Each structure stands twice: as C-alpha cells, then as structure tokens.
Coordinates of C-alpha atoms and ligand atoms in Angstrom, one line a residue:
M1 CA -1.5 -78.2 -286.8
R2 CA -4.9 -76.5 -286.9
T3 CA -4.3 -72.9 -287.6
I4 CA -1.6 -71.3 -289.7
G5 CA -0.7 -67.7 -290.4
V6 CA 0.8 -66.2 -293.5
A7 CA 2.5 -62.9 -294.0
T8 CA 4.4 -61.1 -296.7
C9 CA 7.3 -59.1 -295.4
G10 CA 9.9 -56.7 -296.8
G11 CA 10.1 -55.8 -300.4
D12 CA 7.2 -57.0 -302.5
A13 CA 8.1 -59.5 -305.3
P14 CA 5.9 -60.6 -308.2
G15 CA 4.6 -64.0 -307.3
M16 CA 3.9 -63.3 -303.7
N17 CA 0.2 -63.4 -304.4
A18 CA 0.6 -66.7 -306.2
A19 CA 2.2 -68.0 -303.0
I20 CA -0.6 -66.6 -300.7
R21 CA -3.2 -68.2 -303.0
A22 CA -1.4 -71.6 -303.0
I23 CA -0.8 -71.5 -299.2
T24 CA -4.5 -70.7 -298.6
R25 CA -5.9 -73.3 -301.0
I26 CA -3.6 -76.1 -300.0
A27 CA -4.1 -75.4 -296.3
C28 CA -7.9 -75.3 -296.6
T29 CA -7.8 -78.6 -298.5
K30 CA -6.0 -80.0 -295.4
N31 CA -8.7 -78.5 -293.1
L32 CA -6.3 -75.9 -291.7
K33 CA -7.6 -72.4 -290.7
V34 CA -5.6 -69.7 -292.4
L35 CA -5.0 -66.2 -291.0
G36 CA -3.5 -63.7 -293.4
F37 CA -1.6 -61.1 -291.4
E38 CA -1.7 -57.6 -292.9
N39 CA 1.2 -55.2 -293.6
G40 CA 4.0 -57.7 -293.0
W41 CA 5.4 -57.9 -289.5
N42 CA 3.3 -54.9 -288.5
G43 CA 0.2 -57.1 -288.7
L44 CA 1.7 -59.5 -286.2
I45 CA 2.5 -56.7 -283.9
T46 CA -0.9 -55.1 -284.1
N47 CA -3.0 -58.3 -284.4
A48 CA -4.3 -57.3 -287.8
F49 CA -5.3 -60.2 -289.9
R50 CA -8.1 -61.6 -292.0
H51 CA -9.3 -65.2 -292.4
L52 CA -8.4 -66.5 -295.8
L53 CA -10.6 -68.9 -297.6
P54 CA -10.2 -70.4 -301.0
H55 CA -12.5 -67.7 -302.5
S56 CA -10.6 -64.9 -300.8
V57 CA -7.6 -65.6 -303.0
M58 CA -9.6 -65.7 -306.3
G59 CA -8.2 -63.7 -309.2
I60 CA -4.8 -62.9 -307.7
L61 CA -2.5 -65.6 -309.2
H62 CA -1.4 -63.3 -312.1
T63 CA -1.1 -60.1 -310.1
G64 CA 2.0 -58.3 -308.7
G65 CA 2.5 -56.8 -305.3
T66 CA 0.8 -58.5 -302.3
I67 CA -2.8 -58.5 -301.3
L68 CA -1.7 -58.8 -297.7
R69 CA 0.4 -55.6 -298.1
T70 CA 3.9 -55.4 -296.6
S71 CA 6.2 -53.1 -294.7
R72 CA 9.8 -52.7 -293.5
S73 CA 8.8 -52.8 -289.9
L74 CA 11.1 -50.8 -287.5
E75 CA 9.2 -51.9 -284.5
F76 CA 9.8 -55.6 -285.3
R77 CA 13.5 -54.9 -285.0
T78 CA 13.0 -54.3 -281.3
E79 CA 12.6 -56.9 -278.5
E80 CA 9.3 -55.4 -277.7
G81 CA 8.0 -55.7 -281.2
I82 CA 9.0 -59.4 -281.4
K83 CA 7.4 -60.1 -278.1
K84 CA 4.1 -58.5 -279.3
A85 CA 4.2 -60.6 -282.4
A86 CA 4.8 -63.8 -280.3
E87 CA 1.8 -62.8 -278.2
T88 CA -0.4 -62.4 -281.3
L89 CA 0.6 -65.8 -282.4
A90 CA -0.2 -67.3 -279.0
N91 CA -3.5 -65.4 -278.6
N92 CA -4.8 -66.6 -281.9
N93 CA -3.5 -70.2 -281.4
V94 CA -1.4 -70.0 -284.5
D95 CA 0.4 -73.3 -284.8
G96 CA 2.4 -72.5 -288.0
L97 CA 3.5 -69.3 -289.6
V98 CA 4.5 -69.0 -293.2
V99 CA 6.7 -65.9 -293.9
I100 CA 7.0 -65.0 -297.5
G101 CA 10.0 -62.6 -298.0
G102 CA 13.7 -62.3 -298.3
N103 CA 16.8 -62.3 -296.1
G104 CA 15.6 -59.4 -293.8
S105 CA 12.3 -61.2 -293.3
F106 CA 14.0 -64.5 -292.4
N107 CA 16.3 -62.8 -289.9
G108 CA 13.1 -61.4 -288.3
A109 CA 11.6 -64.9 -288.4
L110 CA 14.7 -66.3 -286.7
A111 CA 14.4 -63.7 -283.9
L112 CA 10.7 -64.5 -283.6
S113 CA 11.3 -68.2 -283.5
K114 CA 13.2 -67.8 -280.2
E115 CA 10.1 -66.3 -278.6
T116 CA 7.4 -68.6 -279.8
D117 CA 6.4 -72.2 -280.1
T118 CA 4.7 -71.5 -283.4
K119 CA 6.5 -73.4 -286.2
I120 CA 7.9 -70.9 -288.7
I121 CA 8.6 -71.7 -292.4
G122 CA 10.2 -69.2 -294.8
I123 CA 9.2 -69.0 -298.5
P124 CA 11.9 -67.1 -300.4
A125 CA 10.4 -64.2 -302.4
T126 CA 12.6 -61.3 -303.4
I127 CA 13.6 -60.0 -306.8
D128 CA 17.2 -59.9 -305.5
N129 CA 17.6 -63.7 -305.5
D130 CA 20.0 -63.5 -302.6
V131 CA 18.6 -66.1 -300.2
F132 CA 20.9 -69.0 -299.3
G133 CA 19.3 -72.4 -299.8
T134 CA 17.5 -71.8 -303.0
N135 CA 18.8 -71.5 -306.6
E136 CA 16.0 -69.1 -307.2
T137 CA 13.6 -66.9 -305.3
I138 CA 10.0 -66.0 -306.3
G139 CA 10.0 -62.8 -308.3
F140 CA 13.6 -63.0 -309.6
D141 CA 12.7 -64.4 -313.0
T142 CA 10.0 -61.7 -313.5
A143 CA 12.3 -58.9 -312.5
V144 CA 15.0 -60.1 -314.9
D145 CA 12.4 -60.3 -317.7
T146 CA 11.2 -56.8 -316.9
A147 CA 14.7 -55.4 -316.9
V148 CA 15.5 -57.2 -320.2
V149 CA 12.5 -55.7 -321.9
A150 CA 13.4 -52.2 -320.5
V151 CA 17.0 -52.5 -321.7
D152 CA 15.8 -53.6 -325.2
K153 CA 13.9 -50.3 -325.3
I154 CA 16.8 -48.2 -324.2
R155 CA 18.9 -49.9 -326.9
D156 CA 16.9 -48.0 -329.6
T157 CA 18.3 -44.6 -328.3
M158 CA 21.6 -46.1 -327.6
V159 CA 22.1 -47.3 -331.2
S160 CA 20.5 -44.2 -332.8
F161 CA 22.8 -41.9 -330.9
K162 CA 25.8 -44.2 -330.7
R163 CA 25.8 -43.7 -326.9
V164 CA 27.0 -45.8 -324.1
F165 CA 24.4 -46.5 -321.4
V166 CA 25.1 -47.4 -317.8
I167 CA 21.9 -49.2 -316.8
E168 CA 21.5 -49.5 -313.1
V169 CA 19.5 -52.5 -311.8
M170 CA 18.3 -53.4 -308.3
G171 CA 19.7 -56.1 -306.1
R172 CA 20.7 -54.2 -303.0
E173 CA 24.4 -55.3 -302.2
R174 CA 24.2 -58.3 -304.5
G175 CA 24.7 -58.8 -308.3
F176 CA 22.3 -61.6 -309.1
I177 CA 20.0 -59.4 -311.2
A178 CA 22.8 -57.5 -312.9
A179 CA 24.7 -60.7 -313.8
T180 CA 21.7 -62.4 -315.3
V181 CA 20.3 -59.3 -317.1
G182 CA 23.8 -58.5 -318.4
L183 CA 24.1 -61.9 -319.9
A184 CA 20.6 -61.9 -321.3
V185 CA 21.0 -58.5 -323.0
G186 CA 24.5 -59.0 -324.3
A187 CA 26.0 -56.2 -322.2
E188 CA 29.5 -55.1 -323.1
I189 CA 30.3 -54.8 -319.4
V190 CA 28.6 -56.2 -316.3
L191 CA 29.4 -54.6 -312.9
V192 CA 28.5 -56.4 -309.7
P193 CA 29.5 -55.7 -306.1
E194 CA 31.0 -59.2 -305.8
I195 CA 33.8 -58.4 -308.2
Q196 CA 36.1 -55.4 -307.6
F197 CA 36.4 -53.4 -310.8
D198 CA 38.9 -50.8 -312.0
K199 CA 37.4 -47.8 -313.7
N200 CA 40.4 -47.5 -315.9
Q201 CA 39.8 -51.0 -317.3
V202 CA 36.2 -50.0 -318.0
F203 CA 37.5 -46.9 -319.9
K204 CA 40.1 -49.0 -321.7
S205 CA 37.5 -51.6 -322.8
I206 CA 35.2 -48.9 -324.2
K207 CA 38.0 -47.1 -326.0
E208 CA 39.1 -50.4 -327.6
K209 CA 35.6 -51.2 -328.7
R210 CA 35.2 -47.7 -330.2
A211 CA 38.5 -48.1 -332.0
K212 CA 37.1 -51.2 -333.6
G213 CA 33.9 -49.3 -334.7
K214 CA 31.6 -50.3 -331.9
R215 CA 30.4 -46.9 -330.8
S216 CA 27.4 -47.7 -328.6
G217 CA 27.4 -50.1 -325.7
I218 CA 25.5 -51.3 -322.7
I219 CA 26.9 -51.5 -319.2
V220 CA 24.7 -53.3 -316.8
A221 CA 25.6 -52.2 -313.2
A222 CA 24.2 -53.5 -309.9
E223 CA 23.0 -50.7 -307.7
G224 CA 25.4 -52.0 -305.0
I225 CA 28.5 -50.9 -307.0
G226 CA 28.1 -47.3 -306.0
D227 CA 27.3 -44.1 -307.9
C228 CA 26.4 -45.0 -311.5
Q229 CA 25.7 -41.3 -312.5
K230 CA 29.3 -40.5 -311.5
L231 CA 30.5 -43.5 -313.4
A232 CA 28.7 -42.4 -316.5
Q233 CA 30.2 -38.9 -316.3
E234 CA 33.7 -40.4 -315.9
I235 CA 33.2 -42.7 -318.9
E236 CA 32.2 -39.7 -321.0
E237 CA 35.2 -37.7 -319.8
N238 CA 37.7 -40.5 -320.2
T239 CA 36.6 -42.1 -323.5
G240 CA 34.8 -39.4 -325.4
A241 CA 31.8 -41.6 -325.7
E242 CA 28.5 -39.8 -325.1
T243 CA 27.2 -41.6 -322.0
R244 CA 24.0 -41.7 -320.1
R245 CA 22.8 -43.4 -317.0
S246 CA 19.4 -45.0 -316.7
V247 CA 18.0 -46.3 -313.4
L248 CA 15.4 -49.1 -314.0
G249 CA 14.2 -48.8 -310.4
Y250 CA 10.9 -50.1 -309.1
I251 CA 9.5 -51.3 -312.4
Q252 CA 11.6 -54.3 -311.7
R253 CA 9.5 -55.1 -308.7
G254 CA 6.1 -54.7 -310.3
G255 CA 3.9 -56.3 -312.9
N256 CA 2.5 -59.7 -313.5
P257 CA 4.6 -62.6 -312.3
S258 CA 6.2 -64.7 -315.0
A259 CA 5.1 -68.4 -315.4
R260 CA 8.2 -69.4 -313.6
S261 CA 7.6 -67.1 -310.6
R262 CA 4.0 -68.4 -310.3
L263 CA 5.2 -72.0 -310.6
L264 CA 7.9 -71.5 -307.9
A265 CA 5.3 -69.8 -305.6
S266 CA 2.9 -72.8 -306.0
L267 CA 5.6 -75.4 -305.4
F268 CA 7.2 -73.6 -302.5
A269 CA 3.8 -73.2 -300.8
N270 CA 3.1 -76.9 -301.3
K271 CA 6.4 -77.7 -299.6
A272 CA 5.7 -75.2 -296.8
I273 CA 2.4 -76.8 -295.9
E274 CA 3.9 -80.3 -296.1
L275 CA 6.6 -79.3 -293.6
L276 CA 4.0 -77.8 -291.2
L277 CA 1.8 -80.8 -291.4
N278 CA 4.9 -82.8 -290.4
E279 CA 5.2 -80.4 -287.4
Q280 CA 8.5 -79.1 -288.8
G281 CA 9.5 -75.5 -288.2
N282 CA 12.5 -73.2 -288.6
R283 CA 13.0 -74.2 -292.2
V284 CA 13.3 -72.2 -295.5
V285 CA 11.9 -73.9 -298.6
G286 CA 13.9 -73.7 -301.8
L287 CA 14.8 -75.1 -305.2
Q288 CA 18.0 -76.9 -305.3
D289 CA 19.2 -78.7 -308.5
G290 CA 15.7 -79.0 -309.8
T291 CA 14.2 -80.4 -306.5
I292 CA 12.0 -78.6 -304.1
T293 CA 13.6 -78.9 -300.7
S294 CA 14.2 -77.0 -297.5
I295 CA 17.1 -76.0 -295.3
D296 CA 17.5 -74.8 -291.7
L297 CA 16.3 -71.2 -291.2
E298 CA 19.4 -70.1 -289.2
T299 CA 21.7 -71.6 -291.8
S300 CA 19.9 -69.7 -294.5
C301 CA 20.1 -66.4 -292.6
K302 CA 23.8 -66.8 -291.7
T303 CA 25.2 -68.0 -295.0
E304 CA 25.8 -65.8 -297.9
K305 CA 24.6 -67.1 -301.2
P306 CA 27.4 -67.2 -303.7
L307 CA 27.0 -65.4 -307.0
E308 CA 28.0 -67.6 -310.0
L309 CA 30.8 -65.5 -311.3
D310 CA 30.8 -67.6 -314.5
L311 CA 27.8 -65.6 -315.6
V312 CA 29.8 -62.4 -315.6
N313 CA 32.7 -64.0 -317.3
L314 CA 30.5 -65.5 -320.0
A315 CA 28.8 -62.2 -320.6
S316 CA 32.2 -60.6 -321.3
I317 CA 33.2 -63.5 -323.6
L318 CA 30.0 -63.3 -325.6
T319 CA 30.3 -59.6 -326.2
R320 CA 33.6 -59.8 -328.0
Ligands
F6P1 O1 15.0 -56.2 -301.8 C1 14.3 -55.8 -302.9 C2 14.7 -54.3 -303.3 O2 13.9 -53.9 -304.4 C3 16.2 -54.1 -303.6 O3 16.6 -54.5 -304.8 C4 16.3 -52.6 -303.3 O4 17.6 -52.2 -303.0 C5 15.4 -52.4 -302.2 O5 14.4 -53.5 -302.2 C6 14.6 -51.1 -302.2 O6 13.9 -51.1 -301.0 P1 12.7 -50.1 -300.6 O7 11.5 -50.6 -301.3 O8 12.6 -50.1 -299.2 O9 13.1 -48.8 -301.2

C-alpha cells in the first residue's frame, strides 16, 4: 500500500470533512501518498484529483459539506463510466480507495470493485443513517440535532396558534431521522415509511387529544411517507385543527458537524487505513455495539438496515 485515493460521493453529510482530514493525516503518518478525487465519482471518471497533505486539510474539521465536492454521477452508473474510473485508479497506481458516502456510493464502489485491483473501503457518511453494518453513519447525529432545534422553533408558532404541524424530515425511503427526531421532540405522532399508517387513526388520535384540551401538536413525518402537504390539509378538514406543513429540507444536511459526527469520522477513518494497511478491501467500516468494526461491502449493499420500531412506539407512549 503506497498510494490511496479518497472521494466523497452522493449527498454531502456533516463530518465528511472530518473524515477527509483524518484519512489524510493518518495516511501521511504511515507514509502513504493521498490523492483527493474531486466531485465524487466524476473525479475518478475525469482523472481530477489533488494531492492531500496534512496542511491541505487544516481548518476543516468543524465544517459542513465536503472540500472535495460531490455529485450524483449519472456517468458512473454506466459500464463505460466505471471502466474510466478503474483506468484512473490504474494510471495513478492507486492501491487503496476510500469512498465516503451512503448506500448509493457503496453500490457504485461494489460495481467498481469488479473492474479494479484497487482495494476499496467504504466509510458510511449520510444523514439518512440507512447503511447496513453500522449503528450510525457520519452526519446523522448532526442532522438530528439540527432538526430538533428547528422543531423547537416551530413549536413557538404551534403553541401560540394552537396549531397542528406536520413537520417533514429527510431520510429518502427510510425513517431513521423521523423516528429519532420524533422521540427527541416529543412528537404526538411519528410517521415513517417502515410502518403502514391509517390516516383515519391519525385523525382520531388528534381529535382525542383535542377533546382532552391538547389543541396543538407535532407530527414528525419522514419524506418517504408521501405527500405531507395533502396530509396536513386532510388533517385540517377531518379534525378541525388548524394544520400547517413545514419541510425542514436541506438545513438538515448543512452546518457544523456535532462532536459525535466528528468523532465517528475520525474513528472510521482510522479503521479504514488500518484495513488498507492490512491489504484488505471490499469492506465498509462501522460502529457496532460500541466497537469500530467492518463488514463485507456486498453484504452492506445488499442488506436493508432495520429501523428500530421501538423508537416509534416509545415516542407514542411518551406523548400520552
Ligand atoms: O441521502 C441524503 C438526502 O439528503 C436524502 O435525505 C434526500 O432524500 C436526498 O439526499 C436528497 O437528494 P438531493 O441532494 O440529490 O436532492
């Protein structure tokens, strides 16, 4: 192992920079050359990279986004794109590649691994927390904190107007953010794609609460459940409660990473370099039961991470 590459792919997540910094500094300590590929997979396709040295990653630990930039590369989804990326790795004698990203990125990494001898390690970084093989991804904790702060602000209007709010959080087709935020803000109702819900039950629950004198309320809904604006309208029509929808959107992806996201980034990076120095590839690093570990890349890609449904149940018990 002499030269390694690092790239951030897919949606940016707070803590990606902390991971780039740790990869670079740990690798340099081990006398590895580090190439930072620009714009995610596109940098591998177009041979766009910069040499990273310990001072190149100065002052980025606390910043959101990614200094290497990212993309959702359409070309990388083609055979030709993957071949070009493999050529870039071979032409630059890249022995190991660290891919910092989520599920989509790891599927790309898996496809690339079939075309290259370069050892590939995935570092899970996505606010969605939907990567199998790790209890937590880099950026998830920060996104949850950001959403909780936002909901606490919305609460002021909610209480002042005695309104019901449907607050839509990110997470793609998964409910990790919604379930965690819902519990943390004391939401009356948490809606996640993993649990089928009956709108009539939602109306009933709101009406019962109103009958008991609780006239405002928070519904935290994952974006994956469908049309939250329609849901808000239907709640108003069916319960009489003035209802608004609020989409938290991209603020969840931005901002300074929390201490936890920075810590995970540093520990994951350390594990990634350790694996590469042991000539191991096709692994995804992760946190499992308090231990930094790794699993097979293909297993991570092909297995759906279960959502702890207890979180949603607990949220509903705590709001009674
Ligand atoms: O995967 C992270 C995420 O923010 C999802 O929660 C969201 O559905 C998606 O990315 C949005 O993607 P884009 O940045 O391409 O609009």
